[in-house]
Coordinates of C-alpha atoms and ligand atoms in Angstrom, one line a residue:
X1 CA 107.7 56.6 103.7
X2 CA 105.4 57.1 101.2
X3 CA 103.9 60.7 99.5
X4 CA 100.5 61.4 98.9
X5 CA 101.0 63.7 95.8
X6 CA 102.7 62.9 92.3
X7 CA 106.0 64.5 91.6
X8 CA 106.7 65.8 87.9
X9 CA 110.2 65.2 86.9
X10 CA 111.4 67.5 84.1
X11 CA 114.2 67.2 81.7
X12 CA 116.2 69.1 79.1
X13 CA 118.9 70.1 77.2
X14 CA 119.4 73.4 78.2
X15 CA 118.0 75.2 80.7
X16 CA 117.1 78.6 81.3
X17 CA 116.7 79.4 84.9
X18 CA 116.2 83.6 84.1
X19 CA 118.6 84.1 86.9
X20 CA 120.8 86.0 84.1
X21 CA 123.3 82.9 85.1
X22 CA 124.9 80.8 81.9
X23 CA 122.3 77.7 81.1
X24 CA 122.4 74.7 82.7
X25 CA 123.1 72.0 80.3
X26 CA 121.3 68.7 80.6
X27 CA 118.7 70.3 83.3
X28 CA 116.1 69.3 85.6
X29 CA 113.4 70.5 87.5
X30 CA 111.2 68.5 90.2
X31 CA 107.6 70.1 90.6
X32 CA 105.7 69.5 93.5
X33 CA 102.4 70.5 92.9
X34 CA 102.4 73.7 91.3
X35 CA 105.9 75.0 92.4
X36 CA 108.9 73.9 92.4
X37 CA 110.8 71.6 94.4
X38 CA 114.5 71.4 93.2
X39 CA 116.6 72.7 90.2
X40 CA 119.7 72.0 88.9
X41 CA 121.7 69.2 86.6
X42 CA 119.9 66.1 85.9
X43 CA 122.2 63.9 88.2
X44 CA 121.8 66.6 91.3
X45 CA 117.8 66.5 90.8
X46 CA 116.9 63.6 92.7
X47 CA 112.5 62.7 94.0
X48 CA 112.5 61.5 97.5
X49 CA 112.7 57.8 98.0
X50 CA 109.3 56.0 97.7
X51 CA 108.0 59.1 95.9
X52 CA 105.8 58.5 92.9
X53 CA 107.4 60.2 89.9
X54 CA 106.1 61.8 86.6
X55 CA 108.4 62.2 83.7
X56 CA 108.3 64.7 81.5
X57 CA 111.4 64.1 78.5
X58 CA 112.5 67.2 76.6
X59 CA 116.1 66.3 76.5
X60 CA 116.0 68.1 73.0
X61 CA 114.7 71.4 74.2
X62 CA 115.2 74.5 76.1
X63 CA 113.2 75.3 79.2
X64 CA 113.0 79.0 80.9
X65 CA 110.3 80.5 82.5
X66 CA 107.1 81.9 81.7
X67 CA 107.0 85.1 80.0
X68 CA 105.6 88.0 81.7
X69 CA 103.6 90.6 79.7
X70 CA 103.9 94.0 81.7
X71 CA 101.1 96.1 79.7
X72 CA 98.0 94.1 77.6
X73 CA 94.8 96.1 77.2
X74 CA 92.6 92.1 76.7
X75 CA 89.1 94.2 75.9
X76 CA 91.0 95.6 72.7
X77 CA 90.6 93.8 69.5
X78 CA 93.9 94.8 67.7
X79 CA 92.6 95.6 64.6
X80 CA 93.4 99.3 63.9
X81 CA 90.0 100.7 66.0
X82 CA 89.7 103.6 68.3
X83 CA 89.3 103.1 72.2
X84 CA 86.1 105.1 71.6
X85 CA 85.0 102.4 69.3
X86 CA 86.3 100.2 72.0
X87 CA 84.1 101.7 74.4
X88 CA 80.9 101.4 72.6
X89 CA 81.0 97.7 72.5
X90 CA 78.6 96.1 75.8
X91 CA 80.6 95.0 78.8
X92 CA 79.7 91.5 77.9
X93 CA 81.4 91.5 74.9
X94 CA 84.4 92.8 75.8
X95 CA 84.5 90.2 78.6
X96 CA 84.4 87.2 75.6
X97 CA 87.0 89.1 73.8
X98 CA 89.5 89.4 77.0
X99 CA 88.6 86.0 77.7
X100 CA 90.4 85.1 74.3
X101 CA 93.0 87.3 74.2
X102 CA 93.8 85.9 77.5
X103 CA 94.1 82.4 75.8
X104 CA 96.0 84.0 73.3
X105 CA 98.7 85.0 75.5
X106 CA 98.7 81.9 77.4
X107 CA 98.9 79.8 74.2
X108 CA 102.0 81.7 73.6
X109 CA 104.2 81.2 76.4
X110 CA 102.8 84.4 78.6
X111 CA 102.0 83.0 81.9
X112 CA 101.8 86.6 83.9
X113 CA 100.0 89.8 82.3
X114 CA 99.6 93.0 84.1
X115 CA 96.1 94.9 82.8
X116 CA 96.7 98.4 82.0
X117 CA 93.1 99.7 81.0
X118 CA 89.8 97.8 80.4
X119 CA 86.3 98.8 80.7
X120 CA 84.2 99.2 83.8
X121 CA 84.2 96.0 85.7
X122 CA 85.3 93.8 82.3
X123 CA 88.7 92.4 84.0
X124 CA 87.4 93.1 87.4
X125 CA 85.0 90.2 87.1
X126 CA 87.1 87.7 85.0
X127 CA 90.0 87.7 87.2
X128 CA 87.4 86.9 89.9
X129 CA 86.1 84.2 87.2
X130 CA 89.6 82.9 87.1
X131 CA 90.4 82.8 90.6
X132 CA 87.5 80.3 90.4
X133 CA 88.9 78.4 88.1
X134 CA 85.7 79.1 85.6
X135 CA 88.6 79.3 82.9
X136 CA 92.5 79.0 82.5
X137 CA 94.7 82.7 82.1
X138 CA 97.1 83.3 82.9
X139 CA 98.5 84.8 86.0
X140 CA 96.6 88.1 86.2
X141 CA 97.7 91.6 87.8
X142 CA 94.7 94.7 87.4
X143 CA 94.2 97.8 87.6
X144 CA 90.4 97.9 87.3
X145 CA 90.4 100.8 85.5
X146 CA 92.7 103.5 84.6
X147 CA 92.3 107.0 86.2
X148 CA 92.4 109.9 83.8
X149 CA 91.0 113.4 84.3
X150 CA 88.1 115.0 82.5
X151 CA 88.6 114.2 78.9
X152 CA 91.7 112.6 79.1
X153 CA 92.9 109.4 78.3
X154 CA 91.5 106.5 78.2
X155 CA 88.6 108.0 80.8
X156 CA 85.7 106.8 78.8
X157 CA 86.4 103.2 80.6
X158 CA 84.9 104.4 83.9
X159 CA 87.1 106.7 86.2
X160 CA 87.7 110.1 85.1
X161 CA 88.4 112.3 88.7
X162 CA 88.9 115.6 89.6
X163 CA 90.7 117.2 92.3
X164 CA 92.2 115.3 95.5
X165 CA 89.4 114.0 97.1
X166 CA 88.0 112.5 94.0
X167 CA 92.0 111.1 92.7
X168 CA 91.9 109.4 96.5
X169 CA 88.4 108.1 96.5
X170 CA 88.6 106.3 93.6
X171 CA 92.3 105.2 94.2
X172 CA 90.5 103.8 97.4
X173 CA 87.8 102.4 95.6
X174 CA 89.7 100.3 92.9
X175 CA 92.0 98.9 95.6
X176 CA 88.3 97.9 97.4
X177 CA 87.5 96.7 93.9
X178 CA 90.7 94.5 93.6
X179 CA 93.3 96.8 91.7
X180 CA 96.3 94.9 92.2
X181 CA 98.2 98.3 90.9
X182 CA 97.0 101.8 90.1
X183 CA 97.3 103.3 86.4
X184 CA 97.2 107.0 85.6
X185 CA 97.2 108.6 82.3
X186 CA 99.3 111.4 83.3
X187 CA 99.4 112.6 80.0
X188 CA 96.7 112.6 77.2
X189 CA 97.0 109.5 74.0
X190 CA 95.3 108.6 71.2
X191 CA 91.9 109.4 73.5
X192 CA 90.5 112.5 71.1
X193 CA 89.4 114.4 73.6
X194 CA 93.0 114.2 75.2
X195 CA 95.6 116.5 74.9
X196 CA 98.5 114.2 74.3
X197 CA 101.8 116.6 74.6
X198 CA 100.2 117.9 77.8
X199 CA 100.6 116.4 81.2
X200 CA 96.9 115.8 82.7
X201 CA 96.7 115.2 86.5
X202 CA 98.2 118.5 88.1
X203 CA 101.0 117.8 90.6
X204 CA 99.0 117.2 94.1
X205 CA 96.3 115.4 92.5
X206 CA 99.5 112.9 90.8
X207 CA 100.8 112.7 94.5
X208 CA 97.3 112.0 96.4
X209 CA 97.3 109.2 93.9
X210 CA 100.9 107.9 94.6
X211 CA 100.5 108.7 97.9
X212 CA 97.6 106.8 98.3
X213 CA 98.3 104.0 96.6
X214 CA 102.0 103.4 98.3
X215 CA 100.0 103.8 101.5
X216 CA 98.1 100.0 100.6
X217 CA 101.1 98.7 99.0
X218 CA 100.4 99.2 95.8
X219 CA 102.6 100.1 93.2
X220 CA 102.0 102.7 90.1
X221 CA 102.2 103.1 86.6
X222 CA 102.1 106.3 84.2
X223 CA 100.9 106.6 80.4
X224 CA 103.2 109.1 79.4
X225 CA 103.6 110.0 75.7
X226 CA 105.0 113.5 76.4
X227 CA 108.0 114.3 78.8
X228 CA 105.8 116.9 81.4
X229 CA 104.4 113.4 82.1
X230 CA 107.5 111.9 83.0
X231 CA 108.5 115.0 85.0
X232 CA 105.4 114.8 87.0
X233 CA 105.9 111.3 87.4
X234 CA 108.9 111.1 88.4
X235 CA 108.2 114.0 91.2
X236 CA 105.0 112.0 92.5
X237 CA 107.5 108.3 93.2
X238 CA 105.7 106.7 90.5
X239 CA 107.1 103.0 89.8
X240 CA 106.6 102.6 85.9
X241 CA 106.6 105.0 83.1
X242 CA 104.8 103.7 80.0
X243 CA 105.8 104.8 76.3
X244 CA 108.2 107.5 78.2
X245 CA 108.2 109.4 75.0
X246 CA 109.7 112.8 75.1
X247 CA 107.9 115.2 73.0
X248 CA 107.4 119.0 73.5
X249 CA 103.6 120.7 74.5
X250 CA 104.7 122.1 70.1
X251 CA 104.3 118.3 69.7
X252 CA 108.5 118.4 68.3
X253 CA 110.8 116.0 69.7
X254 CA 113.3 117.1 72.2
X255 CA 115.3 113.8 74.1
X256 CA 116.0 115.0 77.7
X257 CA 119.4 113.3 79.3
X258 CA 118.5 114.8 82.9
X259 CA 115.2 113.4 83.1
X260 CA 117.3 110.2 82.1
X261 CA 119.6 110.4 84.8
X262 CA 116.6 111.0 87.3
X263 CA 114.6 107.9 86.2
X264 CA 118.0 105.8 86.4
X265 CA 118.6 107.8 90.2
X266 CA 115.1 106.6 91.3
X267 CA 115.3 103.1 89.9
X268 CA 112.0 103.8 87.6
X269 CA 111.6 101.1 85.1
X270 CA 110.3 102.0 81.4
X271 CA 107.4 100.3 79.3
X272 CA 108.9 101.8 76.1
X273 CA 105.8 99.7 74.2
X274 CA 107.8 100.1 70.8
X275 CA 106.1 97.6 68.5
X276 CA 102.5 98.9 69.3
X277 CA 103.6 101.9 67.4
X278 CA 105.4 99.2 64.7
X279 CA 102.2 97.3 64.4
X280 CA 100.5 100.4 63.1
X281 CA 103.0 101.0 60.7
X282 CA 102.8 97.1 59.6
X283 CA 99.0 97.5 59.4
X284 CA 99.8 100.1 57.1
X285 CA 102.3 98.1 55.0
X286 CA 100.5 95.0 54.7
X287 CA 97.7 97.1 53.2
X288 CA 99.7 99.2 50.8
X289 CA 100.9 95.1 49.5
X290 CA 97.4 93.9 49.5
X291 CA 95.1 97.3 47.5
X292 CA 97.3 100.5 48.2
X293 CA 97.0 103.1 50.3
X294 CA 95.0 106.1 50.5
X295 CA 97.1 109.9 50.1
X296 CA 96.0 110.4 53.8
X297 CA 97.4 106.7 55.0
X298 CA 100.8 107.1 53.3
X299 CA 101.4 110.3 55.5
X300 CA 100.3 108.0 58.1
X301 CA 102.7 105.8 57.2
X302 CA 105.7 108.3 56.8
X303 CA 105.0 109.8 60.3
X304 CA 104.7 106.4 61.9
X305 CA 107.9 105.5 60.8
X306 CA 109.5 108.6 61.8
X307 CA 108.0 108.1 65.4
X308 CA 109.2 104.9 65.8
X309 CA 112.7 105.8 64.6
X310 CA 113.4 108.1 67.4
X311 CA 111.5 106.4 70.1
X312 CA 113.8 103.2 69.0
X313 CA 116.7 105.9 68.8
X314 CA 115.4 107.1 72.3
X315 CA 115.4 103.4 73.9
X316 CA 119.1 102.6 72.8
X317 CA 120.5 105.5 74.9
X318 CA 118.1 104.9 77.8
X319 CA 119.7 100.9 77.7
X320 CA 123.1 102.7 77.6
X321 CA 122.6 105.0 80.4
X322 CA 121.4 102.5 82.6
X323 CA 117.6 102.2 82.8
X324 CA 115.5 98.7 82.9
X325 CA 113.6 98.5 79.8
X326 CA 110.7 96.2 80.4
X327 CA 108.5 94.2 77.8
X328 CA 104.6 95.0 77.7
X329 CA 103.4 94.6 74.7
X330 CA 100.6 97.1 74.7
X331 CA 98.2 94.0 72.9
X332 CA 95.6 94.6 71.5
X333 CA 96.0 98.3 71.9
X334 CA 95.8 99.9 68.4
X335 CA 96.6 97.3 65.5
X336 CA 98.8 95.1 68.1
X337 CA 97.1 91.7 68.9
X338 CA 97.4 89.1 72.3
X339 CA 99.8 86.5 71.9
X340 CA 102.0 88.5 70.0
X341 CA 104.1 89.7 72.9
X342 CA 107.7 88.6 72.0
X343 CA 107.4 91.1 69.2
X344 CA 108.2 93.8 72.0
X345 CA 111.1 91.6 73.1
X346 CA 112.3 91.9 69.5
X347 CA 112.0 95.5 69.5
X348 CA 114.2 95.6 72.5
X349 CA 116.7 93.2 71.0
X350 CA 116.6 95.4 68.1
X351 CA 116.9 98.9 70.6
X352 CA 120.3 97.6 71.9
X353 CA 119.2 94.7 74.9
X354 CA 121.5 91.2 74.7
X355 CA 119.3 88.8 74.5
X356 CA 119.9 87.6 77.8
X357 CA 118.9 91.1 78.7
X358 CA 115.8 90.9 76.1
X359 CA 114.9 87.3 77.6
X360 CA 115.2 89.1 81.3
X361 CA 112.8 92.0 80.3
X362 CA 109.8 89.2 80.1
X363 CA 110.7 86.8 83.0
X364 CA 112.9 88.3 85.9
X365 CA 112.8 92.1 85.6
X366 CA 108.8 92.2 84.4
X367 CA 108.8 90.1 87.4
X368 CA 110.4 92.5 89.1
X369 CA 108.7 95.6 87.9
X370 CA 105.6 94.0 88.8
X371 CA 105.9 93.0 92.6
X372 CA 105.7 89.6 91.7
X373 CA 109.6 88.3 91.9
X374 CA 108.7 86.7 94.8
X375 CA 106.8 83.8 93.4
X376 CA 107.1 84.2 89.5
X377 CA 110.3 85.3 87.2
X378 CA 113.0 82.9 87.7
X379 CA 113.2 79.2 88.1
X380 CA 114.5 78.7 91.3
X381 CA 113.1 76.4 94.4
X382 CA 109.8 77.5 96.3
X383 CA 108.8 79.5 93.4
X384 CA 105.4 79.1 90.9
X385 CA 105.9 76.2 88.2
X386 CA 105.3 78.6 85.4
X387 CA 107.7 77.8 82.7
X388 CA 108.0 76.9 79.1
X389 CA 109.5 74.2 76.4
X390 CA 111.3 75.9 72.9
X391 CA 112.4 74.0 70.5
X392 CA 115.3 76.1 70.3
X393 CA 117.6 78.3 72.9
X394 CA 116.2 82.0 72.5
X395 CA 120.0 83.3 73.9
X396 CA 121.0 82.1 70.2
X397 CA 118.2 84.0 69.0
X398 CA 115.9 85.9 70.7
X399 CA 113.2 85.1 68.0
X400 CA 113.2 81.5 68.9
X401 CA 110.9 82.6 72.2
X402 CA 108.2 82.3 69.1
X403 CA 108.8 78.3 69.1
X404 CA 107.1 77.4 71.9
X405 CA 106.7 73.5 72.2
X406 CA 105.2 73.3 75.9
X407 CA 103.5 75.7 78.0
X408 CA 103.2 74.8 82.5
X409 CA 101.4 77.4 84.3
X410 CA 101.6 76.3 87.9
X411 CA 103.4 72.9 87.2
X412 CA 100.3 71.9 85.1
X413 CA 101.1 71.4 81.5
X414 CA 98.5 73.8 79.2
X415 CA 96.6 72.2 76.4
X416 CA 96.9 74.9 73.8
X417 CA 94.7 73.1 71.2
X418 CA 95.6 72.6 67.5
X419 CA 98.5 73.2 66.0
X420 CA 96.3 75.4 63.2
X421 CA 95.1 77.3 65.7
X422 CA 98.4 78.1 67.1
X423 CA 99.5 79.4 64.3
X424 CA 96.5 81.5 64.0
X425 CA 97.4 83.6 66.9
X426 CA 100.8 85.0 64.9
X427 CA 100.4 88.6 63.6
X428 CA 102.7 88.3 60.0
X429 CA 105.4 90.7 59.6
X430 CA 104.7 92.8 56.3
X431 CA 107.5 91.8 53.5
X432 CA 108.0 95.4 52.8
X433 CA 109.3 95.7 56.1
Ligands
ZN1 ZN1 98.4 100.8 76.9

């Protein structure tokens, strides 16, 4: 009998299925379409008789699946300015700019992003754009918008609420709008009207939202740089906690093991978003190499590095007591550009994750964290063909993830342009570092 559609036959030396299982040595995978058909060793991979067969020959590489990129901001330009700044740019322009941080990610081996706090209708639109196919991203997940109170953070991009009817209508209205998710600054940030070591959304409003968005299926996620943020969050059944740092209303560090044990009781998984606070402090480096730095920037500098010392402190014993650590790069928030994501995986290597663990963080258990296990996350028959080609195994070393020879998003192989331009997409790590 014959078959209508072309098969793609793909081989390699090792391969990754994200299953946490050892790798398969000389692998294959059979795509049909954009998923996949069969999995396994070459000889146990077999196309149905009369089917007509593409071959795809990376008996010298690795193959695992598409990373998956839990937290991007894709309006942001990564280059040190404000979200105020952000803010004052026209819609249209941050639509061009998502449009190539999107690419950026893509190019790199991220085949799922999750939004976590654009402007207006910015990613809104373009997701709709991409549904039609009016450009290639990659798998996208939104919020819309992020809901912050009066002042808080990141409320100048459109939905600042007050009060329960207000936290449900506009829940209601970005699921109407398309939010795949629903984010909440449930504390202040780097938003200068915000109050960062305060907690913002007052209990009931934090539960209306939860409440309202379990009730559509919808899953939650917290910006929380202060631990009454994590309390709050963990009361109102919130899914994710971003950043999950623990600081004091004083602003003082204070690590708390019994919130600890009650995010490991519920099964809450943590954005811990380490490098973005890195990336300032490599900003800062590169510059003090290049002309010096200003009296003000050197305390910049010190404090940086202090921060990210105990929030790297603070992510080793959350890995030993248990919780999932999840990569989401936090790109281009702050001085952290697209495409750049495995730097967070690195972080997490570095925090105390295997690197199967660190590999897992951006395929199966983003995957997981994210609702989307069912179709993206592993390699396994039925699900999407979103996977990529390394030159080398990142379980030897979980910086090889940067060696990306191949990208297939949906069993079709990416053209990521020039190798130049590649390259280009690379933040460089600072030598003083
Ligand atoms: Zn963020």
């Amino acid at each position: 009998m014959g078959y209508k559609n072309v098969f793609k036959l793909i081989k390699c030396s090792d391969l990754i299925d994200g299953t946490g299982k050892r790798p398969i040595k000389d692998g294959a995978i059979l795509l049909d379409g954009s998923k996949i058909k069969s999995i396994g060793k070459e000889s146990e991979v077999v196309p149905p008789e009369g089917a007509k067969v593409e071959l795809y020959d990376y008996s010298n590489y690795t193959i695992m699946p598409g990373m998956i990129d839990c937290h991007t901001h894709n309006n942001g330009f990564g280059d040190g300015r404000l979200g105020e700044e952000l803010n004052l740019l026209a819609d249209e322009i941050l639509t061009l700019q998502s449009v190539r941080n999107l690419r950026a990610s893509l190019f790199s081996g991220v085949t799922t992003i999750r939004e976590n706090g654009p402007k207006n209708f910015t990613l809104i639109n373009l997701k709709k754009a991409s549904d039609d196919k009016l450009l290639l991203t990659p798998r996208m997940l939104i919020c819309g918008r992020p809901l912050s109170i009066i002042g808080g953070h990141m409320g100048y991009f459109g939905s600042e609420v007050t009060g329960i009817d207000e936290v449900k209508a506009e829940t209601r209205n970005l699921i109407k709008l398309g939010a795949d998710y629903i984010k909440i600054s449930a504390t202040g940030g780097s938003t200068q009207t915000s109050f960062p070591y305060r907690h913002s959304f007052n209990m009931d409003e934090l539960i209306a939202i939860t409440e309202e968005a379990q009730k559509f299926g919808k899953l939650t996620a917290t910006h929380c740089v202060s631990s009454q943020g994590i309390v709050n969050s963990i009361q109102a059944d919130v899914d994710m906690i971003i950043h999950c740092m623990f600081k004091e209303p004083d602003g003082s560090n204070k690590y708390r093991p019994e919130v600890v044990d009650d995010l490991f009781q519920k099964g809450i998984y943590i954005n811990p978003t380490l490098h973005v606070v890195r990336s300032t402090i490599w900003r800062l480096l590169h510059k003090k190499e290049e002309i010096g730095l200003t009296d003000h920037e050197e305390t910049l500098l010190d404090s940086r590095q202090r921060d990210f010392e105990i929030h790297l402190k603070n992510c080793t014993k959350m890995i030993d007591n248990g919780l999932k650590l999840i990569t989401g790069s936090d790109s281009s928030w702050s001085s952290y550009q697209s495409g750049n994501t495995v730097y967070e995986t690195e972080c997490l290597n570095i925090a105390g994750l295997s690197n199967m663990d660190s590999l897992l963080s951006v395929t199966k258990e983003a995957a997981k964290s994210l609702g989307v296990y069912d179709i993206v996350g592993t390699l396994e028959s039925g699900k999407e063909a979103d996977l990529l080609v390394l030159n080398k195994n990142p379980l030897d070393d979980i910086n090889n993830l940067w060696d990306v020879k191949d990208v297939f998003l949906g069993g079709m192989l990416v053209n990521r342009g020039s190798e130049k331009s590649l390259k280009s997409i690379r933040q460089r790590r600072p030598s003083l570092n």
